[in-house]
Amino acid sequence: MTAHLLTRRLRPAELATVDAVLALAVGGLLGPYAALESPLHGGVHEPLWVSVIVGMALGLPLGVRRRWPITVAVVISSVTTAALITGVIPNYAAAATGLAIGLSLYTVAVSTSTHRSMLCAAGCLALVSVALVLTASDLWSRTGAVVYAAVMIVPAWVIGWLVRERRALAARQGEHLVRQAATEERLRVARELHDVVAHTLSLIVVKAAVANHVAGTDPREAGAALRVIEETGRNALTDVRRVLGALREGTPYTPTPGLDELPALARQAAIGGVDVRLDVRREEPAAAVPESVGLAVFRIVQEAVTNVVKHAAPAACRATVTVTPCEVRIEVTDDGRRPILIGGEGHGLIGMRERVTLHGGEFHAGPRSGGGYAVTANLPYRVPA
């Protein structure tokens, strides 16, 4: 619990309390200091209540420095200038006011734009410098007084400006990470929806063509085709709900398909006129494949088989999935003839390549020398200890 209190950011009420305590502490220190320093060196012997008022006028504005930073900085600088000129705080004791001025200008630099904070710091520096120059005895003292005022004011402003820039950089990096995560999530959902829709619609189109062809001559076969369309459509709706439900919490569609669902995928491909011979091998000692890798394997095989249904059916297809202790190897080949596609890779091949790249693997797809088409991929994975 103590570590949590040390690392979390303070609430507005807690910040206000800290500022109030700081204001009282600074005012309480500067008041007695102003009262003691002048009589000690033969300066103005002002009444004690004047010194206390000056000290409070320098310290108390710090309590609202976060709400009105520029106003507080101007007030403290003006009070300092008046106190130095009147001798309530002598020239040589100007360092006593450095804490109040520094805190106010730090807040200005942190909470306001660079242009406004620079103007405010320059104005405060001018006020204090004028007071120190007017109370200095010679040119050397006046030059040293200006340098002294700059040493009091500039470092506080620079530190505040650096903190502001660092916070702005952290905010930009946070926004970039949020945008990147949203983009990756959109791409993931797009890949999932493409794979689900492309696979199921391909099967539905094939069976709808069959039903339309035999509707007048063989009503029983047409009815069987319609039943397949109905079942495939229901499965597609379930998959779409699962993909979209993964974006919400507390949905019943979070389980994702993996290696165990590959046999059902092969049976669905047979509906589209593609005979898929599935071979899943596990080399010992092969551990349980992570869920993300299992989903990628399923989608790659699904897309490869779907492409066979769309472009090469009727054809024979062989899908080999080999699970080793450190990677999953996929090889999907067919012996069908495909039309020449113009325009480069389609979304299916791009999606498969993206899935493999996300896991740091290798992907290849292209015609075979002996005819047909081949898709190969390997997906490395690590088993958590």
Coordinates of C-alpha atoms in Angstrom, one line a residue:
M1 CA 0.0 0.0 0.0
T2 CA 2.9 2.4 0.8
A3 CA 4.4 1.7 -2.7
H4 CA 1.1 2.5 -4.3
L5 CA 0.9 5.9 -2.5
L6 CA 4.4 6.7 -3.5
T7 CA 3.9 6.0 -7.2
R8 CA 0.4 7.3 -7.9
R9 CA -0.3 10.9 -8.9
L10 CA -1.7 13.2 -6.2
R11 CA -5.3 14.2 -6.4
P12 CA -6.3 17.8 -6.8
A13 CA -7.3 18.1 -3.2
E14 CA -4.0 16.7 -2.1
L15 CA -2.1 19.0 -4.4
A16 CA -4.0 22.0 -2.9
T17 CA -3.0 20.8 0.6
V18 CA 0.6 20.5 -0.4
D19 CA 0.6 24.0 -1.9
A20 CA -1.1 25.5 1.2
V21 CA 1.5 24.0 3.5
L22 CA 4.3 25.2 1.2
A23 CA 2.9 28.7 1.1
L24 CA 2.7 28.9 4.9
A25 CA 6.2 27.5 5.3
V26 CA 7.8 29.9 2.8
G27 CA 5.8 32.9 4.3
G28 CA 6.7 31.8 7.8
L29 CA 10.4 31.7 6.9
L30 CA 10.6 34.9 4.9
G31 CA 8.8 37.0 7.5
P32 CA 11.3 36.5 10.4
Y33 CA 14.2 36.7 7.9
A34 CA 13.1 40.1 6.7
A35 CA 12.7 41.3 10.3
L36 CA 16.1 40.1 11.5
E37 CA 18.4 40.9 8.5
S38 CA 17.9 44.7 8.3
P39 CA 18.5 45.6 12.0
L40 CA 21.5 43.2 12.0
H41 CA 23.3 45.2 9.3
G42 CA 22.1 48.7 10.2
G43 CA 19.3 48.9 7.6
V44 CA 15.8 50.1 8.0
H45 CA 14.3 49.3 11.4
E46 CA 10.7 48.6 10.2
P47 CA 8.2 47.2 12.6
L48 CA 8.0 43.5 13.0
W49 CA 4.4 43.4 11.6
V50 CA 5.7 45.0 8.4
S51 CA 8.3 42.2 8.0
V52 CA 5.6 39.5 8.7
I53 CA 3.2 41.1 6.1
V54 CA 6.0 41.1 3.5
G55 CA 6.9 37.5 4.2
M56 CA 3.3 36.4 4.0
A57 CA 2.9 38.5 0.7
L58 CA 5.8 36.5 -0.7
G59 CA 4.7 33.1 0.5
L60 CA 0.9 32.9 0.6
P61 CA 0.4 33.4 -3.2
L62 CA 2.2 30.1 -3.7
G63 CA -1.0 28.4 -2.4
V64 CA -2.8 29.2 -5.6
R65 CA 0.2 29.0 -8.0
R66 CA -1.3 26.1 -10.0
R67 CA -4.6 28.0 -10.6
W68 CA -3.2 31.4 -11.5
P69 CA 0.5 30.8 -12.2
I70 CA 1.3 34.0 -14.1
T71 CA -0.5 36.2 -11.7
V72 CA 1.3 34.6 -8.7
A73 CA 4.7 35.1 -10.4
V74 CA 4.0 38.8 -11.1
V75 CA 2.7 39.4 -7.5
I76 CA 5.7 37.8 -5.9
S77 CA 8.1 39.6 -8.2
S78 CA 6.4 42.9 -7.5
V79 CA 6.5 42.4 -3.8
T80 CA 10.1 41.4 -4.0
T81 CA 10.9 44.5 -6.0
A82 CA 9.1 46.8 -3.5
A83 CA 10.7 45.1 -0.5
L84 CA 14.2 45.5 -2.0
I85 CA 13.7 49.1 -2.9
T86 CA 12.3 50.1 0.5
G87 CA 14.9 48.1 2.3
V88 CA 12.5 45.8 4.1
I89 CA 14.6 43.0 2.5
P90 CA 18.1 44.4 1.9
N91 CA 20.0 43.9 -1.3
Y92 CA 22.4 41.3 0.1
A93 CA 19.5 39.3 1.4
A94 CA 17.7 39.0 -1.9
A95 CA 18.5 35.3 -2.0
A96 CA 15.8 34.9 0.7
T97 CA 13.2 35.6 -2.0
G98 CA 14.7 33.3 -4.5
L99 CA 12.7 30.3 -3.3
A100 CA 9.3 32.0 -3.7
I101 CA 10.2 33.4 -7.2
G102 CA 11.7 30.2 -8.3
L103 CA 8.7 28.1 -7.3
S104 CA 6.3 30.6 -9.0
L105 CA 8.3 30.7 -12.3
Y106 CA 8.7 26.9 -12.3
T107 CA 4.9 26.6 -12.2
V108 CA 4.5 29.1 -15.0
A109 CA 6.9 27.2 -17.2
V110 CA 5.2 23.9 -16.5
S111 CA 1.6 25.0 -16.9
T112 CA 1.7 27.6 -19.7
S113 CA 2.9 27.8 -23.3
T114 CA 6.6 28.5 -23.9
H115 CA 5.9 31.9 -25.4
R116 CA 3.8 33.2 -22.5
S117 CA 6.1 31.7 -19.9
M118 CA 9.2 33.3 -21.5
L119 CA 7.5 36.7 -21.4
C120 CA 6.5 36.2 -17.8
A121 CA 10.0 35.1 -16.8
A122 CA 11.6 38.1 -18.7
G123 CA 9.2 40.5 -17.0
C124 CA 10.0 39.1 -13.5
L125 CA 13.7 39.2 -14.2
A126 CA 13.4 42.9 -15.3
L127 CA 11.5 43.8 -12.1
V128 CA 14.0 42.2 -9.8
S129 CA 17.0 43.4 -11.8
V130 CA 15.7 47.0 -11.6
A131 CA 15.3 46.8 -7.8
L132 CA 18.8 45.3 -7.4
V133 CA 20.4 47.9 -9.7
L134 CA 18.7 50.8 -7.8
T135 CA 20.0 49.6 -4.5
A136 CA 23.5 48.8 -5.7
S137 CA 26.4 51.2 -4.9
D138 CA 28.5 51.0 -8.1
L139 CA 28.7 49.7 -11.6
W140 CA 30.3 46.5 -10.6
S141 CA 27.7 45.9 -8.0
R142 CA 24.9 46.7 -10.5
T143 CA 26.3 44.2 -13.1
G144 CA 26.6 41.5 -10.4
A145 CA 23.1 42.3 -9.3
V146 CA 21.7 41.6 -12.8
V147 CA 23.6 38.3 -13.0
Y148 CA 22.5 37.4 -9.5
A149 CA 18.8 38.0 -10.5
A150 CA 19.3 35.9 -13.6
V151 CA 20.8 33.1 -11.5
M152 CA 17.7 33.2 -9.2
I153 CA 15.1 33.2 -12.0
V154 CA 16.4 31.5 -15.2
P155 CA 17.2 28.0 -13.7
A156 CA 13.8 27.7 -12.2
W157 CA 12.1 28.5 -15.5
V158 CA 14.4 26.2 -17.5
I159 CA 13.7 23.3 -15.1
G160 CA 9.9 23.9 -15.5
W161 CA 10.2 24.1 -19.3
L162 CA 12.1 20.8 -19.4
V163 CA 9.5 19.1 -17.3
R164 CA 6.7 20.5 -19.5
E165 CA 8.5 19.3 -22.7
R166 CA 9.1 15.8 -21.2
R167 CA 5.4 15.5 -20.2
A168 CA 4.3 16.6 -23.7
L169 CA 6.6 14.0 -25.2
A170 CA 5.2 11.3 -22.9
A171 CA 1.7 12.3 -23.9
R172 CA 2.5 12.2 -27.6
Q173 CA 4.1 8.8 -27.2
G174 CA 1.1 7.6 -25.2
E175 CA -1.3 8.8 -28.0
H176 CA 0.9 7.1 -30.6
L177 CA 0.7 3.8 -28.7
V178 CA -3.0 4.1 -28.4
R179 CA -3.4 4.8 -32.1
Q180 CA -1.0 1.9 -32.9
A181 CA -3.0 -0.5 -30.7
A182 CA -6.3 0.6 -32.3
T183 CA -4.8 0.1 -35.8
E184 CA -3.5 -3.3 -34.9
E185 CA -6.9 -4.2 -33.5
R186 CA -8.7 -3.1 -36.6
L187 CA -6.3 -5.1 -38.8
R188 CA -6.8 -8.2 -36.6
V189 CA -10.6 -7.9 -36.8
A190 CA -10.4 -7.2 -40.6
R191 CA -8.3 -10.4 -41.1
E192 CA -10.6 -12.5 -39.0
L193 CA -13.7 -11.2 -40.8
H194 CA -12.1 -11.7 -44.2
D195 CA -11.2 -15.2 -43.4
V196 CA -14.6 -16.1 -42.0
V197 CA -16.7 -14.4 -44.7
A198 CA -14.5 -15.5 -47.7
H199 CA -14.5 -19.1 -46.5
T200 CA -18.2 -19.4 -45.8
L201 CA -19.4 -17.4 -48.8
S202 CA -17.3 -19.5 -51.1
L203 CA -19.0 -22.6 -49.8
I204 CA -22.4 -21.0 -49.9
V205 CA -21.9 -19.9 -53.5
V206 CA -20.9 -23.4 -54.6
K207 CA -23.9 -25.0 -53.0
A208 CA -26.3 -22.3 -54.2
A209 CA -25.1 -23.0 -57.7
V210 CA -25.8 -26.7 -57.2
A211 CA -29.2 -26.0 -55.8
N212 CA -30.1 -23.7 -58.7
H213 CA -28.9 -26.2 -61.2
V214 CA -30.9 -29.2 -59.9
A215 CA -33.9 -27.3 -58.5
G216 CA -36.2 -28.5 -61.4
T217 CA -34.8 -32.0 -61.9
D218 CA -33.8 -33.2 -58.4
P219 CA -35.7 -31.4 -55.6
R220 CA -34.1 -33.7 -53.0
E221 CA -30.5 -32.8 -53.9
A222 CA -31.6 -29.1 -54.1
G223 CA -33.0 -29.4 -50.6
A224 CA -29.7 -31.0 -49.3
A225 CA -27.8 -28.2 -50.8
L226 CA -30.0 -25.6 -49.1
R227 CA -29.6 -27.4 -45.8
V228 CA -25.8 -27.2 -46.2
I229 CA -26.2 -23.5 -47.0
E230 CA -28.2 -23.0 -43.9
E231 CA -25.7 -24.8 -41.7
T232 CA -22.8 -23.0 -43.2
G233 CA -24.5 -19.6 -42.7
R234 CA -25.3 -20.4 -39.1
N235 CA -21.6 -21.3 -38.5
A236 CA -20.6 -18.1 -40.2
L237 CA -22.8 -16.0 -38.0
T238 CA -21.4 -17.7 -34.9
D239 CA -17.8 -16.9 -36.1
V240 CA -18.7 -13.3 -36.8
R241 CA -20.3 -12.9 -33.4
R242 CA -17.2 -14.4 -31.8
V243 CA -14.9 -12.1 -33.7
L244 CA -16.9 -9.0 -32.8
G245 CA -17.6 -10.3 -29.3
A246 CA -13.9 -10.4 -28.6
L247 CA -14.0 -6.6 -28.7
R248 CA -16.4 -6.6 -25.8
E249 CA -16.1 -8.0 -22.3
G250 CA -18.3 -10.7 -20.9
T251 CA -19.3 -12.3 -24.2
P252 CA -19.7 -16.1 -24.7
Y253 CA -17.8 -16.0 -28.0
T254 CA -14.3 -15.7 -26.7
P255 CA -13.0 -19.2 -27.5
T256 CA -11.0 -19.2 -30.8
P257 CA -10.6 -22.0 -33.3
G258 CA -7.3 -23.9 -33.3
L259 CA -5.7 -27.2 -34.3
D260 CA -8.6 -29.3 -33.0
E261 CA -11.0 -27.6 -35.4
L262 CA -8.9 -28.5 -38.6
P263 CA -10.8 -31.8 -39.3
A264 CA -14.1 -29.9 -39.4
L265 CA -12.5 -27.4 -41.8
A266 CA -11.5 -30.3 -44.1
R267 CA -15.1 -31.6 -44.0
Q268 CA -16.5 -28.2 -45.0
A269 CA -14.1 -28.0 -47.9
A270 CA -15.4 -31.2 -49.3
I271 CA -18.8 -29.5 -49.7
G272 CA -17.2 -27.2 -52.2
G273 CA -15.8 -30.0 -54.3
V274 CA -12.3 -30.1 -52.8
D275 CA -11.0 -33.4 -51.3
V276 CA -8.8 -32.3 -48.5
R277 CA -6.4 -34.8 -47.0
L278 CA -5.5 -33.5 -43.6
D279 CA -2.4 -34.7 -41.7
V280 CA -1.6 -33.2 -38.3
R281 CA 1.6 -34.5 -36.9
R282 CA 3.1 -33.8 -33.4
E283 CA 6.7 -34.4 -32.8
E284 CA 7.7 -35.4 -29.3
P285 CA 8.0 -33.7 -27.0
A286 CA 5.6 -31.2 -28.5
A287 CA 3.9 -29.0 -25.9
A288 CA 0.5 -27.3 -26.1
V289 CA 0.5 -24.6 -28.8
P290 CA -0.3 -21.1 -27.6
E291 CA -3.8 -20.0 -28.5
S292 CA -2.7 -17.1 -30.8
V293 CA -0.5 -19.6 -32.8
G294 CA -3.3 -22.1 -33.0
L295 CA -5.7 -19.5 -34.3
A296 CA -3.1 -18.3 -36.9
V297 CA -2.6 -21.9 -38.1
F298 CA -6.3 -22.5 -38.4
R299 CA -6.8 -19.2 -40.4
I300 CA -3.9 -19.9 -42.7
V301 CA -5.1 -23.4 -43.5
Q302 CA -8.7 -22.1 -43.9
E303 CA -7.6 -19.4 -46.3
A304 CA -5.4 -21.7 -48.3
V305 CA -8.3 -24.3 -48.7
T306 CA -10.8 -21.5 -49.5
N307 CA -8.5 -20.3 -52.3
V308 CA -8.5 -23.9 -53.7
V309 CA -12.4 -24.0 -53.5
K310 CA -12.6 -20.6 -55.3
H311 CA -9.9 -20.9 -57.9
A312 CA -9.1 -24.6 -58.5
A313 CA -12.2 -26.8 -57.6
P314 CA -12.7 -29.6 -58.2
A315 CA -9.2 -30.5 -57.0
A316 CA -7.3 -32.7 -54.6
C317 CA -5.7 -30.8 -51.7
R318 CA -3.3 -32.0 -49.1
A319 CA -2.8 -30.0 -45.8
T320 CA 0.0 -31.0 -43.6
V321 CA 0.5 -29.4 -40.1
T322 CA 3.6 -30.4 -38.2
V323 CA 3.9 -29.3 -34.5
T324 CA 7.4 -29.3 -33.1
P325 CA 8.6 -28.2 -29.7
C326 CA 9.5 -24.8 -31.0
E327 CA 7.4 -24.1 -34.2
V328 CA 4.4 -25.1 -36.3
R329 CA 5.0 -25.9 -40.0
I330 CA 2.2 -25.6 -42.5
E331 CA 2.1 -26.9 -46.0
V332 CA -1.1 -26.8 -48.2
T333 CA -0.8 -28.1 -51.8
D334 CA -3.3 -28.8 -54.6
D335 CA -3.2 -30.2 -58.1
G336 CA -5.8 -27.9 -59.7
R337 CA -5.4 -25.4 -62.5
R338 CA -5.9 -21.8 -61.5
P339 CA -6.7 -18.7 -63.6
I340 CA -4.0 -16.1 -64.0
L341 CA -4.7 -13.4 -61.5
I342 CA -3.7 -9.8 -62.4
G343 CA -3.1 -7.2 -59.7
G344 CA -0.7 -9.0 -57.3
E345 CA -1.6 -10.7 -54.1
G346 CA -5.2 -10.6 -52.9
H347 CA -6.3 -9.9 -49.3
G348 CA -6.2 -13.5 -48.4
L349 CA -2.5 -13.9 -49.2
I350 CA -1.8 -10.6 -47.5
G351 CA -3.7 -11.7 -44.4
M352 CA -1.8 -15.0 -44.2
R353 CA 1.5 -13.2 -44.6
E354 CA 0.6 -10.7 -41.9
R355 CA -0.3 -13.5 -39.5
V356 CA 3.0 -15.3 -40.1
T357 CA 5.0 -12.0 -39.7
L358 CA 3.3 -11.2 -36.4
H359 CA 4.8 -14.5 -35.0
G360 CA 8.2 -13.9 -36.6
G361 CA 7.9 -16.8 -39.1
E362 CA 8.3 -17.3 -42.9
F363 CA 5.6 -17.5 -45.5
H364 CA 5.7 -18.6 -49.2
A365 CA 2.9 -19.0 -51.7
G366 CA 3.1 -19.7 -55.4
P367 CA 2.6 -22.2 -58.3
R368 CA 4.3 -25.6 -58.1
S369 CA 6.7 -26.7 -60.8
G370 CA 4.6 -29.9 -61.4
G371 CA 1.3 -28.0 -61.5
G372 CA -1.0 -26.8 -58.8
Y373 CA -0.3 -24.4 -56.0
A374 CA 1.5 -24.5 -52.7
V375 CA 1.3 -22.5 -49.5
T376 CA 4.0 -23.0 -46.8
A377 CA 4.5 -21.3 -43.5
N378 CA 6.3 -21.8 -40.2
L379 CA 5.2 -20.1 -37.0
P380 CA 7.8 -20.1 -34.1
Y381 CA 6.4 -20.1 -30.6
R382 CA 7.7 -20.3 -27.0
V383 CA 6.1 -22.3 -24.3
P384 CA 5.8 -20.3 -21.0
A385 CA 7.8 -21.9 -18.2

